[in-house]
Amino acid sequence: LKKVFKKVESIRKRSEEKRIKVKQLGENYDESLGSVGPKNKQKQGKESETLVDAINTTASSIRDQLQSLHKEIPHDEDALMTNDRIKKNVHTTLLEDFIELMQDYQNKQNKHNGIMRKLIKEQVEMVNPNATEEDVEKAIENPQIIFVADTSKAQESYNYIQNKHTEILKLEKSLEEVHQLFVDMAVLVEEQSETITRIAFQVANVKKDIIAATDELKEANKIQRRRCNVM
């Protein structure tokens, strides 16, 4: 089991690194919305891009390690030895943690993507108040169409949308990579679902036992107090 625990420690270390970077990315996204001036916005954009690249690289590495660990576990539940069961339970815990972390990461990116699209919509409507959702989508795909009139407002909107257009493309590329990671994990999740359900059931039973024991202890204390009062 030494080799297994070495892999487990590596996965946990990388997961913690990823968790920190995901938190930093969320904070960076929030700060970027309040940034003033092109230099600050550009700086925030580069920092976010660097974090996204690092998170995706780490996530891919964790996925590979989880898949490698999974291959060491016999698929026949009845054939599992004690060490195999330990491996499987540890793998299940790591897999659940990884999926939860990826969902948090995906949610942050989806939220930021939605905000970027909303900001672009506002810029398009400044130039063309009658713009439809289709017009907004076209502006996101090709900012050139914002030049519906040769005005300073149109130029300003074009520059803004051009910048956000690049950011959205990178963001959506990252979301595609995250989606692929979920696809890769789908097989592991399906195979581990029975174990996950069993562990959840065991945890639920432990909670019930704790509650029952607590109730019994309270009742015992009441009886003891009554005896003391009688004496």
Coordinates of C-alpha atoms in Angstrom, one line a residue:
L1 CA 0.0 0.0 0.0
K2 CA 3.0 2.3 0.3
K3 CA 2.9 3.1 -3.5
V4 CA -0.8 3.7 -3.3
F5 CA -0.5 6.1 -0.4
K6 CA 2.3 7.9 -2.2
K7 CA -0.1 8.5 -5.1
V8 CA -2.9 9.5 -2.8
E9 CA -0.7 12.1 -1.1
S10 CA 0.3 13.4 -4.5
I11 CA -3.4 13.7 -5.6
R12 CA -4.3 15.4 -2.3
K13 CA -1.4 17.9 -2.7
R14 CA -2.4 18.8 -6.2
S15 CA -6.1 19.0 -5.3
E16 CA -5.2 21.5 -2.6
E17 CA -3.1 23.5 -5.0
K18 CA -6.1 23.5 -7.4
R19 CA -8.5 24.5 -4.7
I20 CA -6.4 27.6 -3.8
K21 CA -6.1 28.6 -7.5
V22 CA -9.8 28.2 -8.1
K23 CA -10.5 30.5 -5.1
Q24 CA -7.9 33.0 -6.4
L25 CA -9.6 32.9 -9.8
G26 CA -13.0 33.7 -8.4
E27 CA -11.5 36.7 -6.5
N28 CA -9.7 37.8 -9.7
Y29 CA -12.9 37.6 -11.7
D30 CA -14.6 39.8 -9.1
E31 CA -11.8 42.3 -9.0
S32 CA -11.7 42.5 -12.8
L33 CA -15.2 43.8 -12.9
G34 CA -14.2 46.8 -10.8
S35 CA -11.0 47.5 -12.6
V36 CA -10.6 51.0 -14.0
G37 CA -8.3 51.7 -17.0
P38 CA -7.1 49.5 -19.8
K39 CA -3.8 48.6 -18.2
N40 CA -5.5 47.3 -15.0
K41 CA -8.1 45.4 -17.1
Q42 CA -5.3 43.9 -19.2
K43 CA -3.4 42.9 -16.1
Q44 CA -6.4 41.3 -14.5
G45 CA -7.1 39.4 -17.8
K46 CA -3.6 38.0 -18.0
E47 CA -3.7 36.9 -14.3
S48 CA -7.0 35.1 -14.9
E49 CA -5.6 33.5 -18.0
T50 CA -2.5 32.3 -16.1
L51 CA -4.7 30.8 -13.3
V52 CA -7.0 29.1 -15.8
D53 CA -4.0 27.5 -17.6
A54 CA -2.5 26.3 -14.3
I55 CA -5.9 24.9 -13.0
N56 CA -6.5 23.0 -16.2
T57 CA -3.0 21.5 -16.2
T58 CA -3.4 20.5 -12.6
A59 CA -6.9 19.1 -13.2
S60 CA -5.6 17.0 -16.1
S61 CA -2.8 15.6 -13.9
I62 CA -5.2 14.7 -11.1
R63 CA -7.5 13.0 -13.7
D64 CA -4.6 10.9 -15.0
Q65 CA -3.6 9.9 -11.4
L66 CA -7.1 8.9 -10.5
Q67 CA -7.4 6.8 -13.7
S68 CA -4.0 5.2 -12.9
L69 CA -5.2 4.4 -9.3
H70 CA -8.5 3.1 -10.6
K71 CA -6.7 0.5 -12.8
E72 CA -5.0 -1.0 -9.7
I73 CA -8.4 -1.9 -8.2
P74 CA -10.1 -5.2 -9.2
H75 CA -13.5 -4.6 -10.7
D76 CA -15.1 -7.7 -9.1
E77 CA -16.5 -6.6 -5.8
D78 CA -16.5 -10.1 -4.4
A79 CA -12.8 -10.6 -5.2
L80 CA -11.6 -7.5 -3.3
M81 CA -9.1 -8.2 -0.6
T82 CA -8.7 -5.9 2.4
N83 CA -6.0 -3.8 0.7
D84 CA -8.1 -3.5 -2.4
R85 CA -11.1 -2.3 -0.4
I86 CA -8.9 0.4 1.2
K87 CA -7.7 1.5 -2.3
K88 CA -11.3 1.6 -3.5
N89 CA -12.6 3.6 -0.6
V90 CA -9.7 6.1 -0.8
H91 CA -10.1 6.4 -4.6
T92 CA -13.9 7.0 -4.1
T93 CA -13.2 9.8 -1.6
L94 CA -10.6 11.4 -3.9
L95 CA -12.9 11.1 -6.9
E96 CA -15.8 12.8 -5.0
D97 CA -13.5 15.6 -3.9
F98 CA -12.2 16.1 -7.4
I99 CA -15.7 16.3 -9.0
E100 CA -16.9 18.7 -6.3
L101 CA -13.8 21.0 -7.0
M102 CA -14.3 20.8 -10.7
Q103 CA -18.0 21.8 -10.3
D104 CA -17.0 24.8 -8.3
Y105 CA -14.5 25.8 -10.9
Q106 CA -17.0 25.3 -13.7
N107 CA -19.6 27.4 -11.8
K108 CA -17.1 30.3 -11.4
Q109 CA -16.3 30.2 -15.1
N110 CA -19.9 30.0 -16.2
K111 CA -20.9 32.9 -13.9
H112 CA -18.1 35.1 -15.3
N113 CA -18.9 34.1 -18.9
G114 CA -22.5 35.2 -18.2
I115 CA -21.4 38.5 -16.8
M116 CA -19.2 39.2 -19.8
R117 CA -22.0 38.5 -22.2
K118 CA -24.3 40.8 -20.2
L119 CA -21.7 43.6 -20.4
I120 CA -21.4 43.1 -24.1
K121 CA -25.1 43.3 -24.5
E122 CA -25.2 46.6 -22.7
Q123 CA -22.5 48.0 -25.1
V124 CA -24.4 46.8 -28.1
E125 CA -27.6 48.4 -26.9
M126 CA -25.8 51.7 -26.3
V127 CA -25.1 51.8 -30.0
N128 CA -28.3 50.1 -31.1
P129 CA -31.1 50.3 -28.6
N130 CA -33.3 48.0 -30.7
A131 CA -30.6 45.2 -30.8
T132 CA -32.0 41.7 -30.5
E133 CA -30.4 38.7 -28.7
E134 CA -29.2 37.6 -32.2
D135 CA -27.5 40.9 -32.7
V136 CA -25.7 40.5 -29.4
E137 CA -24.5 37.0 -30.3
K138 CA -23.3 38.3 -33.7
A139 CA -21.4 41.1 -31.9
I140 CA -19.7 38.6 -29.6
E141 CA -18.7 36.5 -32.6
N142 CA -17.6 39.5 -34.7
P143 CA -17.2 42.9 -32.9
Q144 CA -16.8 44.6 -36.3
I145 CA -20.6 44.7 -36.7
I146 CA -20.8 47.2 -33.9
F147 CA -19.9 49.9 -36.4
V148 CA -23.5 50.6 -37.4
A149 CA -22.5 54.3 -37.3
D150 CA -19.3 56.2 -37.5
T151 CA -19.4 57.7 -34.0
S152 CA -17.1 57.9 -31.1
K153 CA -19.6 55.8 -29.1
A154 CA -19.5 53.1 -31.7
Q155 CA -15.6 53.1 -31.6
E156 CA -15.6 52.9 -27.8
S157 CA -18.1 50.1 -27.9
Y158 CA -16.1 48.3 -30.5
N159 CA -12.9 48.5 -28.5
Y160 CA -14.7 47.2 -25.4
I161 CA -16.4 44.3 -27.2
Q162 CA -13.2 43.4 -29.0
N163 CA -11.4 43.0 -25.7
K164 CA -14.3 41.0 -24.1
H165 CA -14.6 38.9 -27.3
T166 CA -11.1 37.6 -26.8
E167 CA -11.7 36.9 -23.1
I168 CA -14.9 35.0 -23.9
L169 CA -13.2 32.9 -26.5
K170 CA -10.5 31.8 -24.0
L171 CA -13.1 31.3 -21.3
E172 CA -15.3 29.1 -23.5
K173 CA -12.3 27.1 -24.6
S174 CA -11.5 26.4 -21.0
L175 CA -15.1 25.4 -20.3
E176 CA -14.8 22.9 -23.2
E177 CA -11.7 21.4 -21.5
V178 CA -13.5 21.2 -18.2
H179 CA -16.4 19.4 -19.9
Q180 CA -14.0 16.9 -21.4
L181 CA -12.6 16.2 -17.9
F182 CA -16.1 15.5 -16.7
V183 CA -16.6 13.1 -19.6
D184 CA -13.4 11.3 -18.7
M185 CA -14.5 11.0 -15.1
A186 CA -18.0 9.8 -16.0
V187 CA -16.9 6.1 -16.4
L188 CA -15.1 6.2 -13.0
V189 CA -18.2 7.8 -11.4
E190 CA -20.5 5.2 -12.8
E191 CA -18.3 2.3 -11.6
Q192 CA -17.9 3.9 -8.2
S193 CA -21.5 4.9 -7.7
E194 CA -22.3 1.7 -5.8
T195 CA -19.4 2.3 -3.4
I196 CA -20.3 6.0 -3.0
T197 CA -23.9 5.1 -2.2
R198 CA -22.7 2.5 0.3
I199 CA -20.4 5.0 2.0
A200 CA -23.2 7.6 2.1
F201 CA -25.5 4.9 3.7
Q202 CA -22.8 4.1 6.3
V203 CA -22.3 7.7 7.1
A204 CA -26.1 8.2 7.5
N205 CA -26.2 5.1 9.9
V206 CA -23.4 6.5 11.9
K207 CA -25.3 9.8 12.3
K208 CA -28.4 8.0 13.4
D209 CA -26.4 6.0 16.0
I210 CA -24.8 9.3 17.3
I211 CA -28.3 10.9 17.6
A212 CA -29.7 7.8 19.3
A213 CA -26.7 7.7 21.7
T214 CA -27.1 11.4 22.4
D215 CA -30.8 11.0 23.2
E216 CA -30.0 8.1 25.5
L217 CA -27.4 10.1 27.3
K218 CA -29.9 13.0 27.8
E219 CA -32.4 10.6 29.2
A220 CA -29.9 9.0 31.5
N221 CA -28.9 12.5 32.8
K222 CA -32.6 13.3 33.5
I223 CA -33.0 10.0 35.5
Q224 CA -29.8 10.8 37.4
R225 CA -31.0 14.2 38.3
R226 CA -34.3 12.8 39.5
R227 CA -32.5 10.3 41.8
C228 CA -30.4 13.1 43.1
N229 CA -33.4 15.2 43.9
V230 CA -35.1 12.3 45.7
M231 CA -32.0 11.7 47.8

